[in-house]
PDB file of C-alpha atoms in Angstrom:
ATOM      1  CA  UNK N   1       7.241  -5.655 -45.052  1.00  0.00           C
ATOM      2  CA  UNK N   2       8.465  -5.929 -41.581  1.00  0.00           C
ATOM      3  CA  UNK N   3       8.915  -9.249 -39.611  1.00  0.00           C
ATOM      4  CA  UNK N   4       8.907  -8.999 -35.758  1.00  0.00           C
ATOM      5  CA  UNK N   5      10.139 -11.857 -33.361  1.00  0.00           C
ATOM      6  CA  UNK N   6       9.082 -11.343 -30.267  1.00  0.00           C
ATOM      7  CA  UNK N   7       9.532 -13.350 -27.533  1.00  0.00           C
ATOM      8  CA  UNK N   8       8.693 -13.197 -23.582  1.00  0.00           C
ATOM      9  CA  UNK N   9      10.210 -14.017 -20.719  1.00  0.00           C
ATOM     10  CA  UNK N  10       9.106 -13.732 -16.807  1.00  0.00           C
ATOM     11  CA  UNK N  11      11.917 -11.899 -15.232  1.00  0.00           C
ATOM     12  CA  UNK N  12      12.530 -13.074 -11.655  1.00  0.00           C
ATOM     13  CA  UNK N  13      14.013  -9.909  -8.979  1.00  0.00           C
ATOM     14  CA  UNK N  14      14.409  -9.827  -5.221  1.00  0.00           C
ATOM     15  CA  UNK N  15      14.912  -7.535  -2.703  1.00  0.00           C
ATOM     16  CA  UNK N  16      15.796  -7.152   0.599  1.00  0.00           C
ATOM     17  CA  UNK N  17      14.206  -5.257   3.035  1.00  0.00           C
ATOM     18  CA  UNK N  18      15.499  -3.346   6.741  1.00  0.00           C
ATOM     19  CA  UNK N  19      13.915  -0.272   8.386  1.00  0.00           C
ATOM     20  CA  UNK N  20      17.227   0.704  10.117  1.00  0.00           C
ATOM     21  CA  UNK N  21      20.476  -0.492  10.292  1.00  0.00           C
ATOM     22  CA  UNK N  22      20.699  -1.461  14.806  1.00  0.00           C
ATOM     23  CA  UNK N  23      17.368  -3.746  13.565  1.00  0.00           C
ATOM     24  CA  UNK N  24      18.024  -5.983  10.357  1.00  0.00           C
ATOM     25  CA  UNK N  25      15.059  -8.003   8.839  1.00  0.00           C
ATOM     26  CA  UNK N  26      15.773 -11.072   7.306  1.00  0.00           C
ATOM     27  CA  UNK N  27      15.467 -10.852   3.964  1.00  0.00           C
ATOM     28  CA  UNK N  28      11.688 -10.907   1.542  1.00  0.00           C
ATOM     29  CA  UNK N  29      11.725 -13.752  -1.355  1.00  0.00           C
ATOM     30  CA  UNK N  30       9.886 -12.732  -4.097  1.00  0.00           C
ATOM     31  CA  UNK N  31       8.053 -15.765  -5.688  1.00  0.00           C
ATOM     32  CA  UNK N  32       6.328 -15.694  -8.666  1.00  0.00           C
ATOM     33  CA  UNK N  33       3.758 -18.091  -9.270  1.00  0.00           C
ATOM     34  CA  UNK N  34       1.139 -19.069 -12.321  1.00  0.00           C
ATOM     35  CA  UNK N  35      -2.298 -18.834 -11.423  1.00  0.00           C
ATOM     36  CA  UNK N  36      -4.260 -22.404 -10.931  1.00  0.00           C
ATOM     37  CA  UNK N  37      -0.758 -23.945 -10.000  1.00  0.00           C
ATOM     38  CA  UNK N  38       0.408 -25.739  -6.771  1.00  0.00           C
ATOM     39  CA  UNK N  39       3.137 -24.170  -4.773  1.00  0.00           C
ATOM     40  CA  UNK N  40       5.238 -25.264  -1.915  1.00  0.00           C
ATOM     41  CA  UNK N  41       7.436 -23.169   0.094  1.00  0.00           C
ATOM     42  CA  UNK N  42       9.933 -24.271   2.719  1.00  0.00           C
ATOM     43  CA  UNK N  43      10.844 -22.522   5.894  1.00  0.00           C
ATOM     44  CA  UNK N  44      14.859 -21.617   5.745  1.00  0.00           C
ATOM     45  CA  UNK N  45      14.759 -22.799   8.998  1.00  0.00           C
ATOM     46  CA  UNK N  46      17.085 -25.901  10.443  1.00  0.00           C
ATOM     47  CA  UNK N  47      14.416 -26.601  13.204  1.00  0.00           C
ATOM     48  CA  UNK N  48      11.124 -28.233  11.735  1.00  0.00           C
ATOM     49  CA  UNK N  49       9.492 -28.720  14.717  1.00  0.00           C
ATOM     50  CA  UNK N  50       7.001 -26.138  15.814  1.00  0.00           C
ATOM     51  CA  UNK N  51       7.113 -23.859  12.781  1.00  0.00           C
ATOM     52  CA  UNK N  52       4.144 -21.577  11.800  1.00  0.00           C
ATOM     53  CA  UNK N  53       3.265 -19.833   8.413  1.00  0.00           C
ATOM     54  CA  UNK N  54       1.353 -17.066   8.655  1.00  0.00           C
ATOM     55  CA  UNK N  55      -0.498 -15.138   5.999  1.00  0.00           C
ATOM     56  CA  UNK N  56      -1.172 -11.299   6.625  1.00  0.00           C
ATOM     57  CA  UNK N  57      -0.458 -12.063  10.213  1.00  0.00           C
ATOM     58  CA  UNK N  58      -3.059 -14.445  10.376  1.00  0.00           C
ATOM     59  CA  UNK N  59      -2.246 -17.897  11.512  1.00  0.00           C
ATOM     60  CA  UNK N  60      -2.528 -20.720   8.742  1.00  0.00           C
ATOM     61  CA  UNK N  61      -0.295 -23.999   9.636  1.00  0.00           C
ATOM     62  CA  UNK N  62       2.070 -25.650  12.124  1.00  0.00           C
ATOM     63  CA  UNK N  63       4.699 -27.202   9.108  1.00  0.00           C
ATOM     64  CA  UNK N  64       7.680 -26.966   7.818  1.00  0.00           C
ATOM     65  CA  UNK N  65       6.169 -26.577   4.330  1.00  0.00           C
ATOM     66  CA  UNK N  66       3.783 -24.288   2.976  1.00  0.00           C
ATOM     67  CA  UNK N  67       1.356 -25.893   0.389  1.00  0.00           C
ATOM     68  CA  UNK N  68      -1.196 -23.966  -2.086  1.00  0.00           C
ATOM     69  CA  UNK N  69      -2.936 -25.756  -4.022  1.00  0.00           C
ATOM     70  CA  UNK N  70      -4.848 -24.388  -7.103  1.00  0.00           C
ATOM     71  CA  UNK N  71      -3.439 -20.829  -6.632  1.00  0.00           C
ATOM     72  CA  UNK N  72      -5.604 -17.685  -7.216  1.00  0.00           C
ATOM     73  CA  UNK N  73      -5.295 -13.759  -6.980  1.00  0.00           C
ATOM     74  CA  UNK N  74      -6.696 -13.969  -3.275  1.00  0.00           C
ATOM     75  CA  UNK N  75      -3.285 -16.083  -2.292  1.00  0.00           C
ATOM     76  CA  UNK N  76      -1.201 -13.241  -3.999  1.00  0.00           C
ATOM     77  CA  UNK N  77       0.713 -11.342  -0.438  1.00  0.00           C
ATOM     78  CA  UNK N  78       3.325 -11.857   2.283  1.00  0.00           C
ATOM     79  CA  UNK N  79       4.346 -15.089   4.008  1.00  0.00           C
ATOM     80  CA  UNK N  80       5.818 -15.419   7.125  1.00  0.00           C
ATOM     81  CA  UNK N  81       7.391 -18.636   8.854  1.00  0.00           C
ATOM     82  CA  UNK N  82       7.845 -18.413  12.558  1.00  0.00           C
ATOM     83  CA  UNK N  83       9.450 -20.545  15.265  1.00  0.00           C
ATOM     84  CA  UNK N  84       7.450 -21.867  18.175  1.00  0.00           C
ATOM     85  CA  UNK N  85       8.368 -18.334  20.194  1.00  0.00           C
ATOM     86  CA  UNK N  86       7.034 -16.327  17.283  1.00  0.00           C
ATOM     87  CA  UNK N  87      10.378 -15.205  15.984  1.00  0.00           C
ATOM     88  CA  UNK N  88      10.663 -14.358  12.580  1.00  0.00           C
ATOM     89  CA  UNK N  89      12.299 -17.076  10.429  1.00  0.00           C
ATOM     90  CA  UNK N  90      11.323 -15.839   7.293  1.00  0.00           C
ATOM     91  CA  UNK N  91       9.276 -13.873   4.688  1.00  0.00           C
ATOM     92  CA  UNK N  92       8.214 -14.552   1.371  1.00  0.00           C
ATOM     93  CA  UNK N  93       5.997 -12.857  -1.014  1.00  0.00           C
ATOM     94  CA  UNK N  94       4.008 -14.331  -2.812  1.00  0.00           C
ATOM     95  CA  UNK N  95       3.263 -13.197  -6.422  1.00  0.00           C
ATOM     96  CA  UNK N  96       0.269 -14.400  -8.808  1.00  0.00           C
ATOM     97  CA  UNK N  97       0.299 -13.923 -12.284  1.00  0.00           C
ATOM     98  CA  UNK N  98      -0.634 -15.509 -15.903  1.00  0.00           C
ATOM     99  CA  UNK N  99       2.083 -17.068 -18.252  1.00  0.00           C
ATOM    100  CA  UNK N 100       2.489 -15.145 -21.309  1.00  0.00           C
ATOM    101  CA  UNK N 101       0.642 -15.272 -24.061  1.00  0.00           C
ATOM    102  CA  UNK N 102       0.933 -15.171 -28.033  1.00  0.00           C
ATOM    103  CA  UNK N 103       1.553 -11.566 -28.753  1.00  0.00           C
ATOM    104  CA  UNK N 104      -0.165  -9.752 -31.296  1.00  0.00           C
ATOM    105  CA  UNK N 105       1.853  -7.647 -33.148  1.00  0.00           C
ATOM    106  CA  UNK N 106       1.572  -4.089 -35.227  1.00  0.00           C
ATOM    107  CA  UNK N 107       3.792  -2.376 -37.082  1.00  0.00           C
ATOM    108  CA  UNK N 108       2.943   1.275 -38.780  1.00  0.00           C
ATOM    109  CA  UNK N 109       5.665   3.626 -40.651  1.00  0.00           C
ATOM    110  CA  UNK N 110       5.421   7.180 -39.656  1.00  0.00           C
ATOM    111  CA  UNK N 111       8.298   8.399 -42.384  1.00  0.00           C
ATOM    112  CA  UNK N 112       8.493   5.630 -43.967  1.00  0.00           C
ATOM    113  CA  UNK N 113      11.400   3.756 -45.273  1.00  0.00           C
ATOM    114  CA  UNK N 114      13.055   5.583 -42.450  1.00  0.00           C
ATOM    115  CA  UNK N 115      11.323   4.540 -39.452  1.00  0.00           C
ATOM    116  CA  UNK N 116       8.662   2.016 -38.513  1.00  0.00           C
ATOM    117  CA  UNK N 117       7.068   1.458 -34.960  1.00  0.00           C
ATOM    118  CA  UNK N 118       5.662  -1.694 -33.560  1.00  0.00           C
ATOM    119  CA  UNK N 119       3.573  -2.499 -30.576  1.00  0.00           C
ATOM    120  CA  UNK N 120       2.278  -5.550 -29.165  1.00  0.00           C
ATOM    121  CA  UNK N 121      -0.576  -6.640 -26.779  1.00  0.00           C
ATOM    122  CA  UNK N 122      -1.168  -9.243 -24.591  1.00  0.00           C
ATOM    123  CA  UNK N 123      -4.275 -10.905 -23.711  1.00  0.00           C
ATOM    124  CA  UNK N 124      -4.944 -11.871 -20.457  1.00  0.00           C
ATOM    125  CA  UNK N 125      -2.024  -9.046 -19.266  1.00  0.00           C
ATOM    126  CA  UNK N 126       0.388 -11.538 -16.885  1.00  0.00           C
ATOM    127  CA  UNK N 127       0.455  -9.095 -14.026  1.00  0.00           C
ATOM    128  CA  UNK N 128       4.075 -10.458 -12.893  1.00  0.00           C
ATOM    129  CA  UNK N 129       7.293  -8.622 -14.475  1.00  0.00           C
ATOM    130  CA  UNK N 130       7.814 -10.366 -18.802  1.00  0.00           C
ATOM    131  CA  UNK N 131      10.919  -9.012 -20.188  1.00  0.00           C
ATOM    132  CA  UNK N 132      10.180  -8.966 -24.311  1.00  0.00           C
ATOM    133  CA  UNK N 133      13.365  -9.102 -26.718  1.00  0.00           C
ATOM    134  CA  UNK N 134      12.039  -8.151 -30.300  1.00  0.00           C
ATOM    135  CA  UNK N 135      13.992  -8.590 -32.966  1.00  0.00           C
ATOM    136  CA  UNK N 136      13.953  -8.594 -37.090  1.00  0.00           C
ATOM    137  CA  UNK N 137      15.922  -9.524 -39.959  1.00  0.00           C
ATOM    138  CA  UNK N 138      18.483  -6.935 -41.817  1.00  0.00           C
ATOM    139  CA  UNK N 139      16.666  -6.064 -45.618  1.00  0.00           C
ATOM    140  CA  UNK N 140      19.553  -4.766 -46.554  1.00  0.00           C
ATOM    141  CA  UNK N 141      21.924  -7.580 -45.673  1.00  0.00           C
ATOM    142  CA  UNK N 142      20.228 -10.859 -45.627  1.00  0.00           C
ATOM    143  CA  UNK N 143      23.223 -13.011 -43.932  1.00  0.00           C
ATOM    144  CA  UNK N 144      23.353 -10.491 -41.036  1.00  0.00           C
ATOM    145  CA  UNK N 145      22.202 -11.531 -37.884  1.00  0.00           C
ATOM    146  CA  UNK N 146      19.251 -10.670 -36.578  1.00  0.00           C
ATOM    147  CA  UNK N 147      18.757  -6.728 -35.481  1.00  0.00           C
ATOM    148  CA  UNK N 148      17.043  -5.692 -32.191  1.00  0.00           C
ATOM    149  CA  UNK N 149      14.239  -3.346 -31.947  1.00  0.00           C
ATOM    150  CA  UNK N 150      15.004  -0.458 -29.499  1.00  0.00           C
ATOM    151  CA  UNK N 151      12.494   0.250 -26.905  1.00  0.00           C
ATOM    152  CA  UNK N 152      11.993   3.235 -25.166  1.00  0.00           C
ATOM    153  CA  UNK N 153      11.306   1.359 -21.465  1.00  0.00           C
ATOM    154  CA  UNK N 154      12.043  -1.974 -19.772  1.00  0.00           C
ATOM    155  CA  UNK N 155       8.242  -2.672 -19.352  1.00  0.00           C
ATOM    156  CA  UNK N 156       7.235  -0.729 -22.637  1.00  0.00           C
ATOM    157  CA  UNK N 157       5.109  -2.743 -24.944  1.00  0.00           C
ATOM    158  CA  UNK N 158       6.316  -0.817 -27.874  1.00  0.00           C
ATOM    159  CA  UNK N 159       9.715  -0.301 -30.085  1.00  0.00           C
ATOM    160  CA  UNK N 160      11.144   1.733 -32.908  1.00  0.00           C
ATOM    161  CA  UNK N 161      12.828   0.131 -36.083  1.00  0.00           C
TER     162      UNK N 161
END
């Protein structure tokens, strides 16, 4: 009998963007969000006065802050923050997603005792980047710690034993 621990985690990344070196951008935030939560986000800037967020380069508030409330899929995109002349201050994407879930596990043994593969679902999918460490006990040596399942990707949903 196997015994699979798995366990998720949502795996936070940024990047920075610049078409060409004579015209830097400022840098994108990446912010990942739960569904049906409240966010704010802050403009970097040290002037509050006269600020503007935008949202797909439509207009949304004169504030220093940003607040969503009760986030959905539709608020999922880019953010911009503005000063008063319309320079950039800076950009923030905004990513929506679902908490991970309890994981349903399988386990099957194509050449068995030498091999076993497991693979494990999740329902509703979270959308935003989970890093999964799966792990099982040694058979063999009881007092050993705990050995890791090798997956073939990052994002795979799937290891071998």
């Amino acid at each position: 009998m196997c015994l699979i621990y798995v366990f998720g985690a949502l795996a936070i990344t940024s990047g920075v963007f610049s078409q060409d070196t004579s015209n830097l951008q400022p840098e994108i935030r990446d912010l990942f969000v739960a569904v049906g939560s409240s966010v704010k986000i802050p403009c970097t800037d040290g002037e509050e006065k006269g600020v503007e967020w935008r949202f797909n380069s439509s207009v949304l508030v004169s504030s220093p802050v940003l607040s969503i409330q009760n986030t959905s899929l539709k608020d999922q995109g880019i953010y911009t923050c503005h000063q008063p002349n319309g320079d950039l201050i800076q950009t923030v994407s905004l990513h929506l997603g679902y908490p991970p879930s309890p994981l349903d596990v399988h386990c099957w043994s194509p050449s068995y005792p030498k091999r076993a593969i497991c693979s494990w679902t999740l329902t509703p999918d979270p959308i935003l980047p989970t890093h999964y460490i799966a792990t099982y006990p040694s058979f063999s040596d009881p007092l050993a710690s705990a050995c890791q399942c090798q997956k073939w990707g990052e994002q795979d949903r799937q290891c071998a034993l």
